[in-house]
PDB file of C-alpha atoms in Angstrom:
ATOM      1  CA  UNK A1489     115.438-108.131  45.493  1.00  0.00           C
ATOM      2  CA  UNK A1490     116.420-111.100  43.472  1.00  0.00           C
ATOM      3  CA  UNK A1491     120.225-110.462  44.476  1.00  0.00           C
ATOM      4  CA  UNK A1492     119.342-110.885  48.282  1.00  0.00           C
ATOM      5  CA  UNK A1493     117.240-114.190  47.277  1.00  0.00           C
ATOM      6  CA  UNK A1494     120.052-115.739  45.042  1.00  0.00           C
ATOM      7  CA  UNK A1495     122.648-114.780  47.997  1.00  0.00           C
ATOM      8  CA  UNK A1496     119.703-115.837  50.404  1.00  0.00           C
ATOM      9  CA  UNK A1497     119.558-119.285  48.624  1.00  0.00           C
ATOM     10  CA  UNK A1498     123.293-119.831  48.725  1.00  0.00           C
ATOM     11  CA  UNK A1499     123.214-120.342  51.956  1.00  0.00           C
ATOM     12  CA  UNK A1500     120.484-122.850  52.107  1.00  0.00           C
ATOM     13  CA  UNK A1501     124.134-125.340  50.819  1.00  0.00           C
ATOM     14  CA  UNK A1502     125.285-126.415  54.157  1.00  0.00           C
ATOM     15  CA  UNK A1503     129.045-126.811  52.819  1.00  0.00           C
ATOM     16  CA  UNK A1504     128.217-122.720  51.337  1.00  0.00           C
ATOM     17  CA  UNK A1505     127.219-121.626  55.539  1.00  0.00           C
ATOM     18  CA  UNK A1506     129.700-123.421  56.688  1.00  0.00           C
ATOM     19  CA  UNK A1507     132.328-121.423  55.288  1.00  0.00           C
ATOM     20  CA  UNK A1508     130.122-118.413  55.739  1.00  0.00           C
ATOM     21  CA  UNK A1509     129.928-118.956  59.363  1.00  0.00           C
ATOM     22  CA  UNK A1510     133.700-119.540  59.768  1.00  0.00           C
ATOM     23  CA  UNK A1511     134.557-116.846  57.463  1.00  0.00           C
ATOM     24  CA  UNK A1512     136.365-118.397  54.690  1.00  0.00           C
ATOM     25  CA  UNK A1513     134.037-117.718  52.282  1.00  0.00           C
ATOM     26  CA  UNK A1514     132.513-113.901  51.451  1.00  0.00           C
ATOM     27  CA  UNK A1515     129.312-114.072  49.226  1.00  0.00           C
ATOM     28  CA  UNK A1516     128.719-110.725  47.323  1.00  0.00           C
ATOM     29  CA  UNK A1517     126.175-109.676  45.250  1.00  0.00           C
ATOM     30  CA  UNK A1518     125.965-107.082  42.908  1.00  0.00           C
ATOM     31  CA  UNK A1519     123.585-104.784  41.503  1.00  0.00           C
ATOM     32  CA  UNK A1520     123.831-102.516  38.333  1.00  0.00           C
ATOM     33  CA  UNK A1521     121.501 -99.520  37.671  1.00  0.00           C
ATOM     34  CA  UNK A1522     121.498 -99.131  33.708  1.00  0.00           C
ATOM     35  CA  UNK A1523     119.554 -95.920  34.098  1.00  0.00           C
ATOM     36  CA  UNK A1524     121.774 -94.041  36.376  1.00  0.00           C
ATOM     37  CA  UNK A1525     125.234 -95.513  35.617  1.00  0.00           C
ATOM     38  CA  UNK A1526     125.680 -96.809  39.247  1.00  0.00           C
ATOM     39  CA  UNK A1527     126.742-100.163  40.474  1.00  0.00           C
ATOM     40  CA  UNK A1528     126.245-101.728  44.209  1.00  0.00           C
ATOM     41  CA  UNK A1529     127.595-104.443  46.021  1.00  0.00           C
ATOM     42  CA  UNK A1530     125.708-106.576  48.928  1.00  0.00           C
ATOM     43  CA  UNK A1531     127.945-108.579  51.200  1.00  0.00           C
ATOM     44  CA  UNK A1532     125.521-111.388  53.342  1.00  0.00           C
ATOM     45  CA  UNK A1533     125.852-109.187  56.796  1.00  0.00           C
ATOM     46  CA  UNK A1534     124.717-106.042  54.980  1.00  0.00           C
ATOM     47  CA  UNK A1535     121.341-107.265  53.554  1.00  0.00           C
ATOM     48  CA  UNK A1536     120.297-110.702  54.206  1.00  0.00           C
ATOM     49  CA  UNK A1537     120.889-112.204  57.626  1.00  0.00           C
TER      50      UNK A1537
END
């Protein structure tokens, strides 16, 4: 949850959505599971808009 907030607040920079909009910027997040080994990665279509 807090990696879809932090890429959630990105966007709340108006130079960050900008690019986001016009697709010359990619925000990822990232999310590592120290119990089961396993690592995921959240692009802003995927999980927050």
């Amino acid at each position: 949850e807090a990696v879809n907030v932090s890429l959630g607040n990105l966007l709340t920079y108006p130079f960050v959505k900008e690019r986001v909009d016009n697709k010359s910027l990619a925000i990822y997040g990232g999310y590592y599971d120290f119990l089961e080994g396993s690592l995921e990665f959240w692009g802003t279509p995927a999980k927050i808009i």
